[in-house]
mmCIF file of C-alpha atoms in Angstrom:
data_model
loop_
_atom_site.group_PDB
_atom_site.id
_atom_site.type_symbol
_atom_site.label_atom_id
_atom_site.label_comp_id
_atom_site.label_asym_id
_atom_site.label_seq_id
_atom_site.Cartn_x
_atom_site.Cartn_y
_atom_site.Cartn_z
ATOM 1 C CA UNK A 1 4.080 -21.161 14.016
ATOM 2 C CA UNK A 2 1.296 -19.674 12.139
ATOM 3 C CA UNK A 3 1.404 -18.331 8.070
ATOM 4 C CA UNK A 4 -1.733 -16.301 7.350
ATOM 5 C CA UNK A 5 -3.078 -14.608 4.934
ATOM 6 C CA UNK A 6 -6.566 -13.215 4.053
ATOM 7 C CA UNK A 7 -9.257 -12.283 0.860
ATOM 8 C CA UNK A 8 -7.168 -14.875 -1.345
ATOM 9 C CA UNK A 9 -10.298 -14.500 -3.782
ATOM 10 C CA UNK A 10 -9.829 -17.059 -6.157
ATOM 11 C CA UNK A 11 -12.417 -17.313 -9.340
ATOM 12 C CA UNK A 12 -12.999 -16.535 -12.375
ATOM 13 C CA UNK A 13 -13.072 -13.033 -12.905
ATOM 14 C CA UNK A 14 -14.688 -11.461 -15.825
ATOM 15 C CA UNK A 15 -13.118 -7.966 -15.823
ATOM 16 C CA UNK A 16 -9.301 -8.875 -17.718
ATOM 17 C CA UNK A 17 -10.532 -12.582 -17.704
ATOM 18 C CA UNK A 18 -8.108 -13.474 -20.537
ATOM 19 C CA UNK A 19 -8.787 -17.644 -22.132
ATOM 20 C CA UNK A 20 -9.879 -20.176 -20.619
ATOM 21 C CA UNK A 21 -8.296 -23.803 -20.280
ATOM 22 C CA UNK A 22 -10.142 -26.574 -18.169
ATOM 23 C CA UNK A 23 -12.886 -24.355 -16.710
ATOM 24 C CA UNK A 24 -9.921 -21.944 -15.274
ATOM 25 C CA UNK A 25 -9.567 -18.557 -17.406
ATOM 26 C CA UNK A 26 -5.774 -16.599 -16.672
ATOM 27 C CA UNK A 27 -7.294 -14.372 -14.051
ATOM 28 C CA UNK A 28 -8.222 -17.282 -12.095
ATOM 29 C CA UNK A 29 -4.693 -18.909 -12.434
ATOM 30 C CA UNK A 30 -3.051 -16.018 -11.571
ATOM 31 C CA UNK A 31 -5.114 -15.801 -8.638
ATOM 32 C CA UNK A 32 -3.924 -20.205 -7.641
ATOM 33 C CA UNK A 33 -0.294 -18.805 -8.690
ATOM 34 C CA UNK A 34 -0.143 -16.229 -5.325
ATOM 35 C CA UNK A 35 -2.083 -18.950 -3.209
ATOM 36 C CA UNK A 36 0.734 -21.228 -4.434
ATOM 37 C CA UNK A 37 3.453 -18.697 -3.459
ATOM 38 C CA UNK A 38 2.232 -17.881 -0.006
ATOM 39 C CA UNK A 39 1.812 -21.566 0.846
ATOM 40 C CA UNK A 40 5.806 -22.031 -0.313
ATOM 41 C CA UNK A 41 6.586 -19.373 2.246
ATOM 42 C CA UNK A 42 4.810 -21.744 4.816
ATOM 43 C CA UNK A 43 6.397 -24.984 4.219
ATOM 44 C CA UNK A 44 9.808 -23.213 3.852
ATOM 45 C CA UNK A 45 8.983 -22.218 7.610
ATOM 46 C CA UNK A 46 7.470 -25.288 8.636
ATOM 47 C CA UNK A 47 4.188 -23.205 9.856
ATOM 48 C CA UNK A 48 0.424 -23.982 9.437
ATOM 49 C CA UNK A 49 -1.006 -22.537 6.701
ATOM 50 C CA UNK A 50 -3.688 -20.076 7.443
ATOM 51 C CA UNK A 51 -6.616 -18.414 5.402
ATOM 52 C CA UNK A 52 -8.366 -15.799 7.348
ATOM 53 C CA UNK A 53 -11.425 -16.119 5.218
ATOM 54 C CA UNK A 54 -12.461 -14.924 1.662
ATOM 55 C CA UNK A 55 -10.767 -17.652 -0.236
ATOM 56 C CA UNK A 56 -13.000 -17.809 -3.261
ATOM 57 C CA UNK A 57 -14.214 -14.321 -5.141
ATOM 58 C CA UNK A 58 -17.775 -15.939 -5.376
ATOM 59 C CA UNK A 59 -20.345 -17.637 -3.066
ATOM 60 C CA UNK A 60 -20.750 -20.521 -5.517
ATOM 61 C CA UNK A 61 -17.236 -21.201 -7.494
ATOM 62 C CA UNK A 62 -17.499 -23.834 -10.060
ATOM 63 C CA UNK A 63 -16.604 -27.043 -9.967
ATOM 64 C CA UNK A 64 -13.163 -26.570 -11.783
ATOM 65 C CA UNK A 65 -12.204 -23.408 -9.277
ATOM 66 C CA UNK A 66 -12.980 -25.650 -6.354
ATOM 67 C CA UNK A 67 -11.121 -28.668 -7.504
ATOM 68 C CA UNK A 68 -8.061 -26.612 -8.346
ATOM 69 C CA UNK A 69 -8.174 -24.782 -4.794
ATOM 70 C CA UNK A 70 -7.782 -28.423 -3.144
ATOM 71 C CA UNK A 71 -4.735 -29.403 -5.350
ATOM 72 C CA UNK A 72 -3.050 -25.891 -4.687
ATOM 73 C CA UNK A 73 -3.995 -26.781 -0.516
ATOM 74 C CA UNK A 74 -2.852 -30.402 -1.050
ATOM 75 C CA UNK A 75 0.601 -29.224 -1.108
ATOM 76 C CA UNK A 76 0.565 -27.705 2.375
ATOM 77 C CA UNK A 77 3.597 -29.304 4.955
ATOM 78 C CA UNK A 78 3.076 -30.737 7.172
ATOM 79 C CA UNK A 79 -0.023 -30.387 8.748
ATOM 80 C CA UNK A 80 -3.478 -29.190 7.008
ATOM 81 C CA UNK A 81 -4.157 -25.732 5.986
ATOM 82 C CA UNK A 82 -6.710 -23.483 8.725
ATOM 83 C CA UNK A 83 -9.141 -21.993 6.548
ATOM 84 C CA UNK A 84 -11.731 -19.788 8.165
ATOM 85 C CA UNK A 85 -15.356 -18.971 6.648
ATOM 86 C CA UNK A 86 -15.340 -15.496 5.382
ATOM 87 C CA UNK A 87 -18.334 -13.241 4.028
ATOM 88 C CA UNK A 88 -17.250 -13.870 0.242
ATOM 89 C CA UNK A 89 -17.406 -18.137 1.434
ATOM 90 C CA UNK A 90 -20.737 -18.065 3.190
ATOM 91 C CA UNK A 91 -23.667 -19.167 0.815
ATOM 92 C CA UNK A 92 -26.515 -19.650 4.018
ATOM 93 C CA UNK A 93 -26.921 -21.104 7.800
ATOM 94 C CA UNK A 94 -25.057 -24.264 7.487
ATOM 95 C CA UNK A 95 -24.120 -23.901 3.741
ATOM 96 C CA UNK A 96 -20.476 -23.032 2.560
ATOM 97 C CA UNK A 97 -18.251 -23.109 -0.167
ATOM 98 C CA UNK A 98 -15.941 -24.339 2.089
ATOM 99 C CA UNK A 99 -17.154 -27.211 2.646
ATOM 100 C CA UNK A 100 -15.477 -29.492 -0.511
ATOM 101 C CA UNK A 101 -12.599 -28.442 1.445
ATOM 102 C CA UNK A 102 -12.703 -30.927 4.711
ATOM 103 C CA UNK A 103 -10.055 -33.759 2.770
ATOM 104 C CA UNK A 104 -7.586 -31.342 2.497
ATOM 105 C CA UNK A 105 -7.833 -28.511 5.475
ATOM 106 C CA UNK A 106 -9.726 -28.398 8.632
ATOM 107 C CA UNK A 107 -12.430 -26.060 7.751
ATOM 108 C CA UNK A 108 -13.671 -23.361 10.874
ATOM 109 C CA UNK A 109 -17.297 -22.472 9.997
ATOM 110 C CA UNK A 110 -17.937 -21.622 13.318
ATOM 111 C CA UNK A 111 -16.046 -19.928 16.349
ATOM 112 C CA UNK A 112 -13.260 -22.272 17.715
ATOM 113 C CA UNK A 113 -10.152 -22.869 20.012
ATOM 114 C CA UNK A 114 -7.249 -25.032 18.676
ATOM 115 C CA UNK A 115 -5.450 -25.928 21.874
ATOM 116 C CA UNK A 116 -2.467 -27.329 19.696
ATOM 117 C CA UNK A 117 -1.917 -23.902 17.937
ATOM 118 C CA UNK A 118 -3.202 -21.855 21.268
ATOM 119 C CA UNK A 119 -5.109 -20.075 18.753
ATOM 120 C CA UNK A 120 -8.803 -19.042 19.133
ATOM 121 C CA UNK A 121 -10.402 -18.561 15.182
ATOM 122 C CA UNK A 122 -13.919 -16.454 14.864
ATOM 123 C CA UNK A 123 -14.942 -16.694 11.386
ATOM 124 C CA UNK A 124 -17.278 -14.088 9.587
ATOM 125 C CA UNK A 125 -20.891 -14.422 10.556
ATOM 126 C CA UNK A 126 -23.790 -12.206 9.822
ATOM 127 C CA UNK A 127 -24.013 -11.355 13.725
ATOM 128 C CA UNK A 128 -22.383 -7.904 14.344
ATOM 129 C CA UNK A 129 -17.989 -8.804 15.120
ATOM 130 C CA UNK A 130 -17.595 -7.696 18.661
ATOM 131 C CA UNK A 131 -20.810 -9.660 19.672
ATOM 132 C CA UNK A 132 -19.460 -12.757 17.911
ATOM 133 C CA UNK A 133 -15.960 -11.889 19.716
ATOM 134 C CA UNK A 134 -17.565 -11.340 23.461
ATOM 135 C CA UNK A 135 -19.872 -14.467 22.743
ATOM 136 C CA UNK A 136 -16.527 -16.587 22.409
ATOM 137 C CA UNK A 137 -14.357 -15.490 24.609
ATOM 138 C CA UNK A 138 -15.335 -17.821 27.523
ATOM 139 C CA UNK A 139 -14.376 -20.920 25.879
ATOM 140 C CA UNK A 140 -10.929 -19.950 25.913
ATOM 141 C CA UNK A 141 -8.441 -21.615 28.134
ATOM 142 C CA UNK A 142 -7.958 -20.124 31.582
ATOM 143 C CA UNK A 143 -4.120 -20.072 30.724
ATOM 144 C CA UNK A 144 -5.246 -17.815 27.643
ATOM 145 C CA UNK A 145 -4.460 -18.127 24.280
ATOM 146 C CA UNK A 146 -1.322 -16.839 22.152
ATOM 147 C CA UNK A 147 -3.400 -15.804 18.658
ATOM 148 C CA UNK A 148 -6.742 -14.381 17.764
ATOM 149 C CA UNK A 149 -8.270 -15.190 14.048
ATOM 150 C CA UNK A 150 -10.900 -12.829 12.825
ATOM 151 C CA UNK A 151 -13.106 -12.658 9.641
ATOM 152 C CA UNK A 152 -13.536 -8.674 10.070
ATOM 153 C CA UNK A 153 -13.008 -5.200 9.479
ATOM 154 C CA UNK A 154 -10.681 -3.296 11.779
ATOM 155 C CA UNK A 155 -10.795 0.809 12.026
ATOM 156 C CA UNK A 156 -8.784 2.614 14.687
ATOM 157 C CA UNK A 157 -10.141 6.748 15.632
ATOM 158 C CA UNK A 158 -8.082 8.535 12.830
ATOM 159 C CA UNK A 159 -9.470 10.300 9.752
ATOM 160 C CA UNK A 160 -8.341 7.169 7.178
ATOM 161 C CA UNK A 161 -11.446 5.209 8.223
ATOM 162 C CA UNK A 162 -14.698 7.162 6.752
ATOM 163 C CA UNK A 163 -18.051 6.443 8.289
ATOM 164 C CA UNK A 164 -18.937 3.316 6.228
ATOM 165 C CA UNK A 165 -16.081 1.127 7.471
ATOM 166 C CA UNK A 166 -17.077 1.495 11.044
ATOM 167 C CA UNK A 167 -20.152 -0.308 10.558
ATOM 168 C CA UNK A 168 -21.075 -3.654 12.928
ATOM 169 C CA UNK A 169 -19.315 -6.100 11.171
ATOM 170 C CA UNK A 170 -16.251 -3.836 11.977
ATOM 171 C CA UNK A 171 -14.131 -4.151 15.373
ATOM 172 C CA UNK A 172 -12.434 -0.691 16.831
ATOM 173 C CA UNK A 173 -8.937 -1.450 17.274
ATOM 174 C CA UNK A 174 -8.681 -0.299 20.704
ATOM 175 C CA UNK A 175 -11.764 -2.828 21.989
ATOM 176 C CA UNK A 176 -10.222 -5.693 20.007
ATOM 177 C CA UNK A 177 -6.830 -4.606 22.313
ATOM 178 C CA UNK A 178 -9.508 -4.773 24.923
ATOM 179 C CA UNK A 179 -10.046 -8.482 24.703
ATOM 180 C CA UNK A 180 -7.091 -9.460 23.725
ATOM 181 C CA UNK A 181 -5.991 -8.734 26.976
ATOM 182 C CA UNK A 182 -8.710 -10.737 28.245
ATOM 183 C CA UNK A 183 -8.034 -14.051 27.141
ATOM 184 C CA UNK A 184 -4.233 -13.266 27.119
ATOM 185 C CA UNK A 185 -3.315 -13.025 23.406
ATOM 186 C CA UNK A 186 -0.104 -11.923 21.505
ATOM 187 C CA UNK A 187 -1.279 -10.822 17.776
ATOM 188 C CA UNK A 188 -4.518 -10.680 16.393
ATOM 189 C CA UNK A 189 -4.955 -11.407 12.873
ATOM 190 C CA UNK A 190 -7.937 -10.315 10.369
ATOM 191 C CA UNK A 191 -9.005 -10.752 7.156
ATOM 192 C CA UNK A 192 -12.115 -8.506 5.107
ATOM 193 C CA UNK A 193 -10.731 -5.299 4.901
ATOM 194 C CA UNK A 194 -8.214 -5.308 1.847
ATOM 195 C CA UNK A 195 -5.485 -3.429 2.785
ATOM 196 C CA UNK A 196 -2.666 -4.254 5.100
ATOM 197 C CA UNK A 197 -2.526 -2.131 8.391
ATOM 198 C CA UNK A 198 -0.822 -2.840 11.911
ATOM 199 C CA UNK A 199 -1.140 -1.344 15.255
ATOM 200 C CA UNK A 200 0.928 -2.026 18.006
ATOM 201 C CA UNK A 201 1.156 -1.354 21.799
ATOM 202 C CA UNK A 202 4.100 -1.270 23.906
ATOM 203 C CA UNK A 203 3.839 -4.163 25.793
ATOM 204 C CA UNK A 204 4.011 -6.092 22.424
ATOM 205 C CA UNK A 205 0.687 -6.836 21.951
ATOM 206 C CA UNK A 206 -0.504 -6.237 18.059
ATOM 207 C CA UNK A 207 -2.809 -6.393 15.754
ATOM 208 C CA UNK A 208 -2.908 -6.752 11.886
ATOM 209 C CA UNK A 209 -5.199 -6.145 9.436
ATOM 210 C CA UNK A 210 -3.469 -9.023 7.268
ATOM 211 C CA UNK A 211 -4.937 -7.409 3.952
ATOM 212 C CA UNK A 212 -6.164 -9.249 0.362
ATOM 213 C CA UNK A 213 -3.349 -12.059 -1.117
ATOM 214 C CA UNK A 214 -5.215 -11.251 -4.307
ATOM 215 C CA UNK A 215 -6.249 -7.457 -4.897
ATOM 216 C CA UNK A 216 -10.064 -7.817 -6.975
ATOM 217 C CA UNK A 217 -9.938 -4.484 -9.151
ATOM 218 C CA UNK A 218 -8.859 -1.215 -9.245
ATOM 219 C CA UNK A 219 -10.260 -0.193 -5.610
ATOM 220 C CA UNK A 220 -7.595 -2.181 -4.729
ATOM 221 C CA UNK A 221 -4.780 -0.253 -6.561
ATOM 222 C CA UNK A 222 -1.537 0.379 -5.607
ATOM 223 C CA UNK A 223 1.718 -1.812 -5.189
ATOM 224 C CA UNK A 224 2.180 -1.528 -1.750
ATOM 225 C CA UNK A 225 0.093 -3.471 1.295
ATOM 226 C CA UNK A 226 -0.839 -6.392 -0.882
ATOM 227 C CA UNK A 227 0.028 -10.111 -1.142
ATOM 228 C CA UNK A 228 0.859 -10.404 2.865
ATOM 229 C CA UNK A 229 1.756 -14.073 4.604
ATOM 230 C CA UNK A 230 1.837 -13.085 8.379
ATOM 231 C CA UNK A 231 4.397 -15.524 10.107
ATOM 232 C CA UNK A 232 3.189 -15.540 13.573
ATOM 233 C CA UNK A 233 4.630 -17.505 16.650
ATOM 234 C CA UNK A 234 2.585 -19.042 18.977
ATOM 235 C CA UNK A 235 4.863 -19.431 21.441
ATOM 236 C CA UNK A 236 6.961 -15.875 21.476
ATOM 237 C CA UNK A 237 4.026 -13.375 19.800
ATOM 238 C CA UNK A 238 7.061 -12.787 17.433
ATOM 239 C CA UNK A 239 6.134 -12.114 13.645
ATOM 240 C CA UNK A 240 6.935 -11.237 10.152
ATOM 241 C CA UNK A 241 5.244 -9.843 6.926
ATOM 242 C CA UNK A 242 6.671 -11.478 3.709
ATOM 243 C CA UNK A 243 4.865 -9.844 0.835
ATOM 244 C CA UNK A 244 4.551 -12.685 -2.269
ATOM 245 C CA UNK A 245 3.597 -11.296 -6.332
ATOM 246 C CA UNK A 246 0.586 -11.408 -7.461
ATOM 247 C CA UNK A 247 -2.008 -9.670 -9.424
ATOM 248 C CA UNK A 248 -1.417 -5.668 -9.079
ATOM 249 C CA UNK A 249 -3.754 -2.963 -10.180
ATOM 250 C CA UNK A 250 -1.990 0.313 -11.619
ATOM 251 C CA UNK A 251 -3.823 3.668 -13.172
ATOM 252 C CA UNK A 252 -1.696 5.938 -15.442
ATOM 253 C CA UNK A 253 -2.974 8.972 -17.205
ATOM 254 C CA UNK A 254 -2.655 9.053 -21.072
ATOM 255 C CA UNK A 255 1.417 9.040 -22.499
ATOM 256 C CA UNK A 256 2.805 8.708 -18.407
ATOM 257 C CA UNK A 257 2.112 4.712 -18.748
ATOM 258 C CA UNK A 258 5.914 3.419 -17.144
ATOM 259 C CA UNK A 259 6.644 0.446 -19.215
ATOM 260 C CA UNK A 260 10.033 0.018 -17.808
ATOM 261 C CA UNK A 261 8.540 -0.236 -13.935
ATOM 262 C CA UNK A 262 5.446 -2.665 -15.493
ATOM 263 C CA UNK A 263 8.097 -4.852 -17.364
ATOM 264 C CA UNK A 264 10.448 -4.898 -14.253
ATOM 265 C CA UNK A 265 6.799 -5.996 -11.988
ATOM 266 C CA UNK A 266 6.567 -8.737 -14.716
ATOM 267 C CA UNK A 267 10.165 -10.416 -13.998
ATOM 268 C CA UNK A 268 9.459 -10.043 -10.341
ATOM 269 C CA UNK A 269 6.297 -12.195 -11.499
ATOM 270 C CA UNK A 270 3.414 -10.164 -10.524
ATOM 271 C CA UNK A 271 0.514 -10.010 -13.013
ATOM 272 C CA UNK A 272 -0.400 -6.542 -13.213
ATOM 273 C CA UNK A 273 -3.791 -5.143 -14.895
ATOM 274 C CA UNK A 274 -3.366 -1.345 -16.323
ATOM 275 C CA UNK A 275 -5.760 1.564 -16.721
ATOM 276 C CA UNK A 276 -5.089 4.442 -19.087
ATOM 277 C CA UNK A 277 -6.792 7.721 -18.599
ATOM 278 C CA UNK A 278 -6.950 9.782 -21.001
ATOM 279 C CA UNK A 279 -9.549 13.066 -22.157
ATOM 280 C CA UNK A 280 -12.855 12.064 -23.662
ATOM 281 C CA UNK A 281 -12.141 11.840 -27.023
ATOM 282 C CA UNK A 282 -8.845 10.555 -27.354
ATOM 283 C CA UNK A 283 -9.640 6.994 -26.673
ATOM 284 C CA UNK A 284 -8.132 6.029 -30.308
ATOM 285 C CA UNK A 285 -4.805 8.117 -29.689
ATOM 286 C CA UNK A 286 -4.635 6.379 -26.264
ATOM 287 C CA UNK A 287 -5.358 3.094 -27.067
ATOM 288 C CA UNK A 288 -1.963 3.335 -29.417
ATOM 289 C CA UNK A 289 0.042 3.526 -25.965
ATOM 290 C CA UNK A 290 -2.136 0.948 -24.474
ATOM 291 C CA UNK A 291 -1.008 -1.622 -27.348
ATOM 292 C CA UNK A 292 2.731 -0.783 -25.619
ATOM 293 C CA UNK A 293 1.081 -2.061 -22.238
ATOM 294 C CA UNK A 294 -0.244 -4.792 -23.290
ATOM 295 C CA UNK A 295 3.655 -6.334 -23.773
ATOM 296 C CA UNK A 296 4.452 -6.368 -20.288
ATOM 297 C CA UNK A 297 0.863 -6.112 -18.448
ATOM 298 C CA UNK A 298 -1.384 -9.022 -18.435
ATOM 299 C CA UNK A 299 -4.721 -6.178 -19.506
ATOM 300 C CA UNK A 300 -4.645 -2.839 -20.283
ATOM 301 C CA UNK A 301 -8.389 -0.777 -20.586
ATOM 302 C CA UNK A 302 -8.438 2.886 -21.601
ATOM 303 C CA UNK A 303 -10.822 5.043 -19.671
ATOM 304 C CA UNK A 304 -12.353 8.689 -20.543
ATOM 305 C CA UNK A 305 -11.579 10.621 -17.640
ATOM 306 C CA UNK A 306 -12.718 13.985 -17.751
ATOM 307 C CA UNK A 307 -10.518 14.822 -14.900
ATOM 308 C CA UNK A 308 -7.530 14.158 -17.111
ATOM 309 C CA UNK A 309 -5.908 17.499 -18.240
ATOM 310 C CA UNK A 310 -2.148 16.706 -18.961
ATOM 311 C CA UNK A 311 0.052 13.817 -19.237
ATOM 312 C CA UNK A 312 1.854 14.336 -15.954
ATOM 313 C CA UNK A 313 -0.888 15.316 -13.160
ATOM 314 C CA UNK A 314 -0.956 11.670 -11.353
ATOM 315 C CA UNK A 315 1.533 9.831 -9.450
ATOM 316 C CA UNK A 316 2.307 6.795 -10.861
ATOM 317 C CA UNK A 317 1.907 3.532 -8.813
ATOM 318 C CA UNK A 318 -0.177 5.163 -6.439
ATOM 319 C CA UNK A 319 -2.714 3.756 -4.336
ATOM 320 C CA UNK A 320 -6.218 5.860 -4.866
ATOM 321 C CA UNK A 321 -7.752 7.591 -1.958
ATOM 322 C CA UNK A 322 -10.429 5.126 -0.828
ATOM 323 C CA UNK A 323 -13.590 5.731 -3.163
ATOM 324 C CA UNK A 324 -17.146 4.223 -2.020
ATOM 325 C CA UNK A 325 -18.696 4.316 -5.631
ATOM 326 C CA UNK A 326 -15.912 3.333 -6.899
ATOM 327 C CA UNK A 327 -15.495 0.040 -4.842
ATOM 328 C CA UNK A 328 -19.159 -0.526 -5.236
ATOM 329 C CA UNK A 329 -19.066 -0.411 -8.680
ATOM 330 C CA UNK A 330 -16.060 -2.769 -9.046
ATOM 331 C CA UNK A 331 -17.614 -4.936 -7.103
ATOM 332 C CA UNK A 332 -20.649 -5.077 -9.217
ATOM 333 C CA UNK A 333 -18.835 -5.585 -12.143
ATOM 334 C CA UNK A 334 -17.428 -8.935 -10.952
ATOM 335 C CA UNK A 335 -20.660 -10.049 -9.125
ATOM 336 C CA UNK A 336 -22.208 -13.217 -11.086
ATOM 337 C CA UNK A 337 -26.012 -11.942 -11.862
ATOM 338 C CA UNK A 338 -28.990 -13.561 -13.686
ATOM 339 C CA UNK A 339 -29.447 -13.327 -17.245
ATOM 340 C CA UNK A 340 -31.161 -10.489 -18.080
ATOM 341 C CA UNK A 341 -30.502 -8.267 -15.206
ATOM 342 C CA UNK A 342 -28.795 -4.763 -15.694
ATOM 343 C CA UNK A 343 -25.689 -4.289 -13.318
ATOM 344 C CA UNK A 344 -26.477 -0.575 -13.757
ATOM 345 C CA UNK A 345 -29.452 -0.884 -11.910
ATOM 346 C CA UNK A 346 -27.666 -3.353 -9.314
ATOM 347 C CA UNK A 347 -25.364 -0.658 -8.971
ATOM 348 C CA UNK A 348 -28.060 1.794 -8.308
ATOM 349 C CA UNK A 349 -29.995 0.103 -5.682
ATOM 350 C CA UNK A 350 -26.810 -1.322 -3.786
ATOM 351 C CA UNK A 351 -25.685 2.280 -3.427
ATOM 352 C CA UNK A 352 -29.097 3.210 -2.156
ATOM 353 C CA UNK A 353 -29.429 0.538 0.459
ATOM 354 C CA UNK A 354 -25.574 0.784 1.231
#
């Protein structure tokens, strides 16, 4: 039996960073605090832990992220944790953040088949994802496998996939259904893309998009499709989503902030990260209500929005439609840079290229 989860992104974050104690600031501990949670759920089910790459936020984590990720994976019953390279892990060819990792998880930095687990992993390379797929199909079994691992994006023919996220280091659901049938697997299981999606077929067969443990920022808003462990059996193809708390990203226009529903997130234990909208010129007024917040939200920013008419026009808890400059520019707010170098013009040139 199989617990997996995906995009864990552990670091230290410097949007709602909060203090820091022994290298670690309270973004970053919330962060261990999920990990923690989902591997409970696997050594209450006496399944292998699982990472479907993207464990750390950063290429290069410091020293005191990476030595607090190995006590957190020490604790994993009672075999080692799977952790698969993902594109936030990969530094260069042969170079990983992973790799501190080997005492205390079997590390996959490169397409594999676990015989034990009858599980074939294909961690994120720079190669487009079907190609890596097709290239590593043959070394499976002839008596198949049960699971497929993946370090990708998945996208399926309908309108909630835009152009971007069908690009080559994407796999179309239906050709991933394709192979699966080829080497005989049950459930397919990816990390990358952040939030949780499923597709099934009716012979049983299905696939998962397992989602982010850890949303990153306010692309990744909502409550819903966060936080997954994926319990998986090897043997049947059975499986179960158990959604864990963790950090939660919520946008509420000026004077609609719901205190009650952020204080009853907060005894549930999820560490939730507020945005207040409000006209451009009413930051002081709003910034009143954000004080309120800040009692049962771990950070609370107010943002001129000049979209923002009334106190009542957005839903509250809502994940936002999908938003490319958005994403791209919470992204490059988190990204470590150089001194000296203006994220604006990161920003700028990203979105070009991109």
């Amino acid at each position: 039996r199989l617990a997996v989860v995906a995009d864990c992104h552990v670091g230290n974050f410097a949007r709602f960073g909060g203090p820091v104690d022994a290298g670690l600031n309270a973004r970053c501990r919330a962060t261990l605090a999920t990990l923690r949670r989902a591997i409970a759920v696997a050594n209450e089910r006496n399944a292998t832990f699982v990472v479907a790459g993207a464990l750390f936020h950063v290429k290069r984590p410091e020293p005191a992220v990476i030595e607090a990720v190995q006590r957190v994976l020490d604790a994993t019953e009672p075999k080692d944790p799977l952790i698969l390279l993902g594109n936030h892990d990969a530094i260069g060819p042969g170079d990983t953040a992973l790799a501190p990792l080997w005492p205390v998880a079997e590390v996959c930095a490169a397409p594999r088949f676990f015989p034990v687990l009858k599980t074939l992993a294909v961690p994120w390379s720079p190669e487009p994802a079907l190609a890596r797929l097709d290239a590593t199909l043959p070394g499976v079994p002839e008596k198949g496998c049960r699971v497929v691992l993946l370090h990708c994006g998945l996208y399926d023919d309908t309108s909630d996939f835009p152009e971007y996220l069908r690009g080559e280091g994407a796999i179309r659901v239906s050709d991933l259904f394709d192979r699966m049938d080829a080497c005989r697997a049950r459930v397919a299981l990816a990390g990358d893309y952040h939030r949780y999606r499923s597709w099934a077929r009716l012979d049983q067969r299905v696939i998962f998009q397992v989602g982010c443990l850890n949303p990153t920022g306010f692309s990744d808003e909502g409550l819903d499709g966060y936080g997954s462990v994926i319990l998986a059996d090897t043997e049947t193809g059975s499986w179960k989503r158990i959604e864990v708390p963790g950090p939660r990203f919520l946008t509420f226009p000026h004077g609609g902030a719901d205190l009650p529903l952020l204080a009853k997130l907060r005894e549930q234990g999820h560490t939730v990260f507020v945005r207040l909208r409000c006209k451009p010129g009413q930051e002081a007024i709003a910034e009143e209500e954000a004080l309120a917040v800040r009692e049962q939200a771990a950070g609370c920013e107010v943002e001129p929005d000049e979209a923002v008419t009334d106190t009542g026009e957005h839903p509250v808890a809502q994940p936002a439609p999908l938003d490319f400059d958005e994403a791209l520019r919470d992204y490059v707010a988190e990204m470590p840079l150089p001194e000296g170098v203006e994220r604006g013009a990161v920003f700028a040139a990203a979105r070009r290229y991109l």
